[in-house]
Tab-separated table of C-alpha atoms (C1' of nucleotides) in Angstrom:
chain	number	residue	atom	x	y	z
A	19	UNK	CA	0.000	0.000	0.000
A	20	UNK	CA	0.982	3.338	-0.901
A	21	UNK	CA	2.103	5.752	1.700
A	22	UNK	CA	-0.868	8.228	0.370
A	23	UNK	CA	-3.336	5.517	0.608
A	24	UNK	CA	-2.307	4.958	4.285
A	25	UNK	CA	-2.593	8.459	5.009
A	26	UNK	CA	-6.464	7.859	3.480
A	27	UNK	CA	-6.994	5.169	5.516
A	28	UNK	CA	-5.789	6.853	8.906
A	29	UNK	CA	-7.965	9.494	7.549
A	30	UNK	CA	-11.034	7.760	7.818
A	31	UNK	CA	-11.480	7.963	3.957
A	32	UNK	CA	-12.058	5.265	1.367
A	33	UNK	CA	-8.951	4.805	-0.644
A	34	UNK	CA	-10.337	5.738	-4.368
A	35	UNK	CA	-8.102	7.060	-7.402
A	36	UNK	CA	-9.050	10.785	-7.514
A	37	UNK	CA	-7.977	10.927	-3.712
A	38	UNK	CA	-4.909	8.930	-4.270
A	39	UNK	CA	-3.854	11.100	-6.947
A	40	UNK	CA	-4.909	14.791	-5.313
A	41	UNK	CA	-3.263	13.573	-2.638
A	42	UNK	CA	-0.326	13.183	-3.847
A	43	UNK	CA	-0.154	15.835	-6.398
A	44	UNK	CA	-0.524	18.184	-3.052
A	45	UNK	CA	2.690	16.029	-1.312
A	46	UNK	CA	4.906	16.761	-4.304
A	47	UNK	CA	4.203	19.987	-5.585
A	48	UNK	CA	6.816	22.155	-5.175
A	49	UNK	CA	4.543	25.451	-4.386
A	50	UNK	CA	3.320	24.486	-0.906
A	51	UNK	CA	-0.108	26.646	-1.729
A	52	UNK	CA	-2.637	25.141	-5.091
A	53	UNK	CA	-5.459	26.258	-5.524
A	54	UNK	CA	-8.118	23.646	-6.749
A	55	UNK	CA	-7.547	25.016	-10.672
A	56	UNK	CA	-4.037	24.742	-9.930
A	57	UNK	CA	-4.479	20.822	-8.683
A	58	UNK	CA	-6.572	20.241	-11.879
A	59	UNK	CA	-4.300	21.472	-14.425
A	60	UNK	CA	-1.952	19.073	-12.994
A	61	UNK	CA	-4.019	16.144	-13.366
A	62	UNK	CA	-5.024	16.948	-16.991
A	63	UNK	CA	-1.214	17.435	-16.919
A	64	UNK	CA	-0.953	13.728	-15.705
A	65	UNK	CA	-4.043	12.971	-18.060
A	66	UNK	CA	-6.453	11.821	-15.834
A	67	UNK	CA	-10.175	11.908	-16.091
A	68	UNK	CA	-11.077	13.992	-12.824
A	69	UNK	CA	-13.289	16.584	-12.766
A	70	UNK	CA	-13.187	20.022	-11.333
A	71	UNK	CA	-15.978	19.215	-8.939
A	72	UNK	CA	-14.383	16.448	-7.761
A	73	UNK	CA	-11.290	17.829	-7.228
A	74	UNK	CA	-13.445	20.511	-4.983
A	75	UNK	CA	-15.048	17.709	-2.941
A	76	UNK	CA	-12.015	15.825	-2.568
A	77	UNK	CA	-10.090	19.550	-0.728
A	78	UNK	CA	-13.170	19.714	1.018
A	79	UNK	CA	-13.108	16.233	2.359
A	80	UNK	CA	-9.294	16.378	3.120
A	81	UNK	CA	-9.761	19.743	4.834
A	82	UNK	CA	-12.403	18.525	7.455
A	83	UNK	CA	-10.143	15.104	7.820
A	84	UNK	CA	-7.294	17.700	9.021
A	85	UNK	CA	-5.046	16.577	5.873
A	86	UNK	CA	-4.744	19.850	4.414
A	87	UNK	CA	-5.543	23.753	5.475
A	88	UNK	CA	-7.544	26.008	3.494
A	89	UNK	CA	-6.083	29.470	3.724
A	90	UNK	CA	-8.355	32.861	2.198
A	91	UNK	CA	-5.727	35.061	0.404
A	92	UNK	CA	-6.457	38.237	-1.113
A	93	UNK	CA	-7.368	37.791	-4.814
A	94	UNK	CA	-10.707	36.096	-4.687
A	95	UNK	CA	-9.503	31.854	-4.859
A	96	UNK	CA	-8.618	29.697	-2.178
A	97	UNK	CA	-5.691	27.725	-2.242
A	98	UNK	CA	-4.982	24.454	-0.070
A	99	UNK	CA	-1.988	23.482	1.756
A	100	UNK	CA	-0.596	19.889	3.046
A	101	UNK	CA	-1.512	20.095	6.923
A	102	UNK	CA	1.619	18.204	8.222
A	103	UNK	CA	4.108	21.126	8.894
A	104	UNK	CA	4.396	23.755	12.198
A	105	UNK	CA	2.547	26.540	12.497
A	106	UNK	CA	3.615	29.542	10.255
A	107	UNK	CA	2.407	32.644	8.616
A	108	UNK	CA	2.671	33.598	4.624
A	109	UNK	CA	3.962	36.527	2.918
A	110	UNK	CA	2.100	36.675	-0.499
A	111	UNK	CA	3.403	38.472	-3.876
A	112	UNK	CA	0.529	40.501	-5.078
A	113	UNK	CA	1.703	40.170	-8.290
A	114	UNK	CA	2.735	36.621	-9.028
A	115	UNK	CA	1.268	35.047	-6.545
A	116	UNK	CA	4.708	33.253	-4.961
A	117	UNK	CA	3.942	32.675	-1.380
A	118	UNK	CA	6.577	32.733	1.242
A	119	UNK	CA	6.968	30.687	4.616
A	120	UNK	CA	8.322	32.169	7.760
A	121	UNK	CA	7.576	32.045	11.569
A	122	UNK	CA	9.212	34.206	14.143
A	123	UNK	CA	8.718	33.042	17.350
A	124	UNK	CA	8.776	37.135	19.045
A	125	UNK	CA	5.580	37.713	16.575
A	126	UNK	CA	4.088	34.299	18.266
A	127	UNK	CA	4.801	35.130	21.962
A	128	UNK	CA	3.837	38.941	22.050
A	129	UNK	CA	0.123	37.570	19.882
A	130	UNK	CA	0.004	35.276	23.010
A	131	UNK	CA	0.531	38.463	25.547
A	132	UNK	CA	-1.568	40.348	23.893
A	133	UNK	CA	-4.705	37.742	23.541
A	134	UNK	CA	-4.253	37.078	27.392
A	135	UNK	CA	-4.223	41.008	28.091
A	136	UNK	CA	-7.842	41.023	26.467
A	137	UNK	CA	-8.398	37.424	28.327
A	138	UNK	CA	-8.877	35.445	25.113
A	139	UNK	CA	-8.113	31.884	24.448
A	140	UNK	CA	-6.902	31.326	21.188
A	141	UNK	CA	-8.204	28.618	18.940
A	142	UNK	CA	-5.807	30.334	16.155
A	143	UNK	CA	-4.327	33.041	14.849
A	144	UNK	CA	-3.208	33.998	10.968
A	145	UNK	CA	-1.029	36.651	9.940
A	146	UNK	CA	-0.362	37.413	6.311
A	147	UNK	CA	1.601	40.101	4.682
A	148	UNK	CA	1.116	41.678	0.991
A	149	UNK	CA	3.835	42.913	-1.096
A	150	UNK	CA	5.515	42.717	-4.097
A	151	UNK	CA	8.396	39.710	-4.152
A	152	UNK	CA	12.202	40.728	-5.172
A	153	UNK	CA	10.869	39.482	-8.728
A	154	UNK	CA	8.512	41.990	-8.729
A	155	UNK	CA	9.341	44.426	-7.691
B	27	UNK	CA	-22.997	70.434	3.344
B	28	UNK	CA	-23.238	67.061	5.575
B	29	UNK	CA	-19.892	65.484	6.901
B	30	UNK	CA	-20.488	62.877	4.796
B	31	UNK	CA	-20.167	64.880	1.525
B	32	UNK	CA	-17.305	66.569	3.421
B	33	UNK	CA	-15.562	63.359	3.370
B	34	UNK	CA	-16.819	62.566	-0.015
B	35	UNK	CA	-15.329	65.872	-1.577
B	36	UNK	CA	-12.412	65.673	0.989
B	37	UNK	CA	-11.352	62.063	-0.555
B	38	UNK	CA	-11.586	63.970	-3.820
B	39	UNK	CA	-15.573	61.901	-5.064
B	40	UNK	CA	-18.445	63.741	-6.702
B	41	UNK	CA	-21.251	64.177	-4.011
B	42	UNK	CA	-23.848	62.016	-5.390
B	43	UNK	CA	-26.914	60.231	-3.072
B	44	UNK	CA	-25.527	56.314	-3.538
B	45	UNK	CA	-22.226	57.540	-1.963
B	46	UNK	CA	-24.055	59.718	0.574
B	47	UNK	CA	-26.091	56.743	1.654
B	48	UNK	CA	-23.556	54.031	1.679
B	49	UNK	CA	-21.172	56.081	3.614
B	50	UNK	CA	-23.841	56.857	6.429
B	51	UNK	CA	-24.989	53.339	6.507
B	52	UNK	CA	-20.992	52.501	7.191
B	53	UNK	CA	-20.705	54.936	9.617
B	54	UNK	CA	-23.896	54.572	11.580
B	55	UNK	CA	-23.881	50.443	11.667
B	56	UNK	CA	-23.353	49.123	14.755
B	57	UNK	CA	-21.603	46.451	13.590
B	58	UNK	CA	-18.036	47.555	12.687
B	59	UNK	CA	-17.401	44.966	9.602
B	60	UNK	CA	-20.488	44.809	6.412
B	61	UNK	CA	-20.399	42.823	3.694
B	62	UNK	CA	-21.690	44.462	0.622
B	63	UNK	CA	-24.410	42.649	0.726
B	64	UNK	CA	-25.114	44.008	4.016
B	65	UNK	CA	-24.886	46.901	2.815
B	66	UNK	CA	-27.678	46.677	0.060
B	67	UNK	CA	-30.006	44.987	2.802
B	68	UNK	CA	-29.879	48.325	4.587
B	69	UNK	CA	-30.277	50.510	1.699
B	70	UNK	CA	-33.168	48.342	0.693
B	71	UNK	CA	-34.587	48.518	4.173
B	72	UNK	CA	-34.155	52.520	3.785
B	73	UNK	CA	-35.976	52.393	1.067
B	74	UNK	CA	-33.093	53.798	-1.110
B	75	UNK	CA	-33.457	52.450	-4.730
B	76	UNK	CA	-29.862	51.864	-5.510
B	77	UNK	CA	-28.430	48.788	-6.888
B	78	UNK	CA	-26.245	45.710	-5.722
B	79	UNK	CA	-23.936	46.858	-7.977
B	80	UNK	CA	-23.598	50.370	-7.513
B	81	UNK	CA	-22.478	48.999	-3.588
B	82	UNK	CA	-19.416	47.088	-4.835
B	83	UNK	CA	-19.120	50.024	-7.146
B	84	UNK	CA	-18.897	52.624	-4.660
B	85	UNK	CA	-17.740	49.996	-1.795
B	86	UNK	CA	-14.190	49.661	-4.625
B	87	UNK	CA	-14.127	53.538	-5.081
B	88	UNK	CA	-14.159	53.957	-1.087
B	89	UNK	CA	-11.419	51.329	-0.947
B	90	UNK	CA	-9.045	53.329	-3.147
B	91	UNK	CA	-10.063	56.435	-1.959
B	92	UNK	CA	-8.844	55.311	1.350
B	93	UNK	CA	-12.345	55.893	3.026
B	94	UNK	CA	-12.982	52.060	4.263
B	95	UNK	CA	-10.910	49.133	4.051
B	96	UNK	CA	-11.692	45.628	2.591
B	97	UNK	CA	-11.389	42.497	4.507
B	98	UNK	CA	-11.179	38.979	2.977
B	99	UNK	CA	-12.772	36.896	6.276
B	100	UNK	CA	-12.848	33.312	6.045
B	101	UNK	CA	-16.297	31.986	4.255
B	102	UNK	CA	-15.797	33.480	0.780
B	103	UNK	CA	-16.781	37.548	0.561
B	104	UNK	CA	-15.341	40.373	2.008
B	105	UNK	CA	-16.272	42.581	4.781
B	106	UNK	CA	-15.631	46.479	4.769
B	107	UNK	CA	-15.130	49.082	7.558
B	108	UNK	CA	-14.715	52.083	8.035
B	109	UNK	CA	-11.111	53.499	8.092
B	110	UNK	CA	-11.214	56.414	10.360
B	111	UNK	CA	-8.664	54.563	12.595
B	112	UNK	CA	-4.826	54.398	12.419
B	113	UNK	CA	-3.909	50.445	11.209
B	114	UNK	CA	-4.912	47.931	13.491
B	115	UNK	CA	-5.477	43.946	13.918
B	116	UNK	CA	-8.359	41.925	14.662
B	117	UNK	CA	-9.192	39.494	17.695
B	118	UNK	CA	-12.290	37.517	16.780
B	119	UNK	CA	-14.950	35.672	19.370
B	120	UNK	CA	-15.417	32.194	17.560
B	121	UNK	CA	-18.880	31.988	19.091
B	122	UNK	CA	-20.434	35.375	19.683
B	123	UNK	CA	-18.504	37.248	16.730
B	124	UNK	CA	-17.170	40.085	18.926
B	125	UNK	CA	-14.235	41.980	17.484
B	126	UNK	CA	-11.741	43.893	19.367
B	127	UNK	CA	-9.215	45.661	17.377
B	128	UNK	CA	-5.676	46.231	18.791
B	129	UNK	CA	-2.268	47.356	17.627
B	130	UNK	CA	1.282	46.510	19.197
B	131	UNK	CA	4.233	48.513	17.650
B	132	UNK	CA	6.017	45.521	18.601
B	133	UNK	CA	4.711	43.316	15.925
B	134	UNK	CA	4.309	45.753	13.351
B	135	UNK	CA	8.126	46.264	13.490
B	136	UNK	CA	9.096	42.760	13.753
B	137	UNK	CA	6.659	42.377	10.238
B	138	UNK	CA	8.623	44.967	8.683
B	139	UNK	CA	11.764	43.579	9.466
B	140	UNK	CA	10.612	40.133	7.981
B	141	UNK	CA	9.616	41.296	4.983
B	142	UNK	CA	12.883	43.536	4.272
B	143	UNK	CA	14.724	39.845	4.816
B	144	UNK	CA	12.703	38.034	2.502
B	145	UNK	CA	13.447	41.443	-0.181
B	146	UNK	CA	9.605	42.216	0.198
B	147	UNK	CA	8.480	45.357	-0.373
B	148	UNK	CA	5.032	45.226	1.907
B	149	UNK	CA	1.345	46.736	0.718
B	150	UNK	CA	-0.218	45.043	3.341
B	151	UNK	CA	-0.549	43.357	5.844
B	152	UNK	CA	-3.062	41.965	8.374
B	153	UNK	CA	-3.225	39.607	11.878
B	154	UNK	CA	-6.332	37.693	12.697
B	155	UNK	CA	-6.616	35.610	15.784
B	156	UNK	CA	-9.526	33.550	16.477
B	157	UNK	CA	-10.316	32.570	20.263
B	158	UNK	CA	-12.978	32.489	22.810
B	159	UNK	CA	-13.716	35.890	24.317
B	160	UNK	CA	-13.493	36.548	28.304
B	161	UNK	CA	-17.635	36.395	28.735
B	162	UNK	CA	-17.781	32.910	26.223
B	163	UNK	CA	-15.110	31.327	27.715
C	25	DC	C1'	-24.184	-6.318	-3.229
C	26	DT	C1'	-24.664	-1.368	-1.964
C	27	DA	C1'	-23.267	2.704	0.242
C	28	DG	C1'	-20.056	5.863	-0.981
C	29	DT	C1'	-17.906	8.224	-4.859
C	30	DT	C1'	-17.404	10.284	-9.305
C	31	DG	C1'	-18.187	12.821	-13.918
C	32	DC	C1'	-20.605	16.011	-15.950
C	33	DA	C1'	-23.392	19.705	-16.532
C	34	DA	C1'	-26.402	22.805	-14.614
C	35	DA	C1'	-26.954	25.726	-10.521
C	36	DT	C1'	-25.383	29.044	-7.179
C	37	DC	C1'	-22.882	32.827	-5.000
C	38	DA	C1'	-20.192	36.826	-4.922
C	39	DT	C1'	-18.686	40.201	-7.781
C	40	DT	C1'	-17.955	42.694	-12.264
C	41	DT	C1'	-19.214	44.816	-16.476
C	42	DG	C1'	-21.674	46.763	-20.838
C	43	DC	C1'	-24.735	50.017	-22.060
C	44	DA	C1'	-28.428	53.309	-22.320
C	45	DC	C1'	-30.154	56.482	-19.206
C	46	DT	C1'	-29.502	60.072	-15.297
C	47	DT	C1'	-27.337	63.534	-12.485
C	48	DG	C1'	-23.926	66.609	-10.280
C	49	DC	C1'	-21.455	70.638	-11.022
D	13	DG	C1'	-24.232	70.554	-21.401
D	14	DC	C1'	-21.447	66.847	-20.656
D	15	DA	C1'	-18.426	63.844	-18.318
D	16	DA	C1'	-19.117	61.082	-14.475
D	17	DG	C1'	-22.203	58.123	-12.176
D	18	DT	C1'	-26.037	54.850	-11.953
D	19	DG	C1'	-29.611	50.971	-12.699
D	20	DC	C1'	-30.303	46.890	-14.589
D	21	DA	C1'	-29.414	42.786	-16.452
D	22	DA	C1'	-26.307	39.855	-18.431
D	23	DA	C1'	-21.451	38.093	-17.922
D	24	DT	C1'	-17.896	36.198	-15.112
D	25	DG	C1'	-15.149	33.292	-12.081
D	26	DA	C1'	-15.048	30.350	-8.222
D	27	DT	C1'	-17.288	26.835	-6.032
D	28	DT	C1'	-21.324	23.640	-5.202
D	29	DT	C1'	-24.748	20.328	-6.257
D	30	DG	C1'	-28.199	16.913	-8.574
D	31	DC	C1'	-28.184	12.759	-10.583
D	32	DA	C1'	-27.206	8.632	-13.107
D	33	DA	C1'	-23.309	5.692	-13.736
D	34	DC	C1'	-19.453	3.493	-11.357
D	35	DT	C1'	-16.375	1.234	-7.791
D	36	DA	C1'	-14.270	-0.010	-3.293
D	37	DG	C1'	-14.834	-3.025	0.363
DNA sequence: CTAGTTGCAAATCATTTGCACTTGC
DNA sequence: GCAAGTGCAAATGATTTGCAACTAG
């Protein structure tokens, strides 16, 4: 058994092609972020017979299983990233789109003082920066 | 001449009655974040006979003019407020919605230095964090 | 076998746009 | 008066859904 059809299987999810596939097209991608167009171009790419509404159910389905995070950038799509790394925030090119990684654990600790000055309890906290990249700019 | 078409002339837009109305209705709302749909619902309730539209119209103008400031929340369409005040960041109730807006120079510096590292030259930028609020906890 | 899944196309939702008709200045 | 602004409806782009055919267990 494939190590993506394991991961469907500790998922709670029947192990069916279009899963298999998604699944793995999100593991090996080398932008961290697709969007669901972005994971069917990829499987026309790979020439199979999914459709786009599939492709939607399947994010969906791996989003409430905990496999992958759905993040809303700026620019009207969603995009969909593989839920097995740390925390982290994004840094987004408004022009190209490139998104960038980073986490700085001062930024964590004074969100932390500051959500226990207003006595909250954080379920979770997002921070995302616009700008243009050093390509674009 | 109202403050509202002060404003309006002030952020350099003809006086006309959709901009009048929209910018009273974000102004007067209780609620600190509309969607533009939320918008129309008062104007209909007003009896104002201006169209859904003419709201993102004038909603997009206000963005650029500086007057309010868009929001892309989680659940697919944006939110606008009003941006009288200096930049700040959101703390959001997960169960009774509550917003309280803060803003730690702390942070904001640490974000600038971030993005200078990764050669970004920043637009925007914006912190959510999601958590129980001191009276739903 | 049969409940869950998929493909496809039509439907929906938020938002944008083309165009003929107003309106502000 | 005329450019700018508006109403309306049709167009768009992203995402969802109904349904008959298909497949994993």
């Amino acid at each position: 058994m494939t190590s993506e059809s394991q991961e469907l299987k500790d998922a709670g999810l029947k192990i069916t092609l279009p899963r298999v596939k998604i699944l793995q097209i999100l593991e090996s991608s080398p932008a961290h972020h697709l969007s669901a167009e972005d994971v069917y171009k990829q499987l026309l790419k790979n020439e199979e017979e999914i459709g786009i509404g599939t492709v939607y159910r399947v994010l969906t389905q791996f989003e409430d299983a905990g496999l992958v995070k759905r993040h809303h950038f700026e620019g009207g799509h969603s995009v969909f990233e593989i839920a097995k790394t740390d925390h982290h925030d994004h840094m987004v090119c408004v022009k190209c789109g490139r998104v960038e990684e980073f986490a700085d654990e001062g930024i964590e600790r004074r969100q932390q003082e500051i959500a226990d000055s207003f006595g909250f309890q954080l379920t979770d906290h997002n921070l995302n920066m616009y700008g243009l990249c050093p390509r674009c700019r």
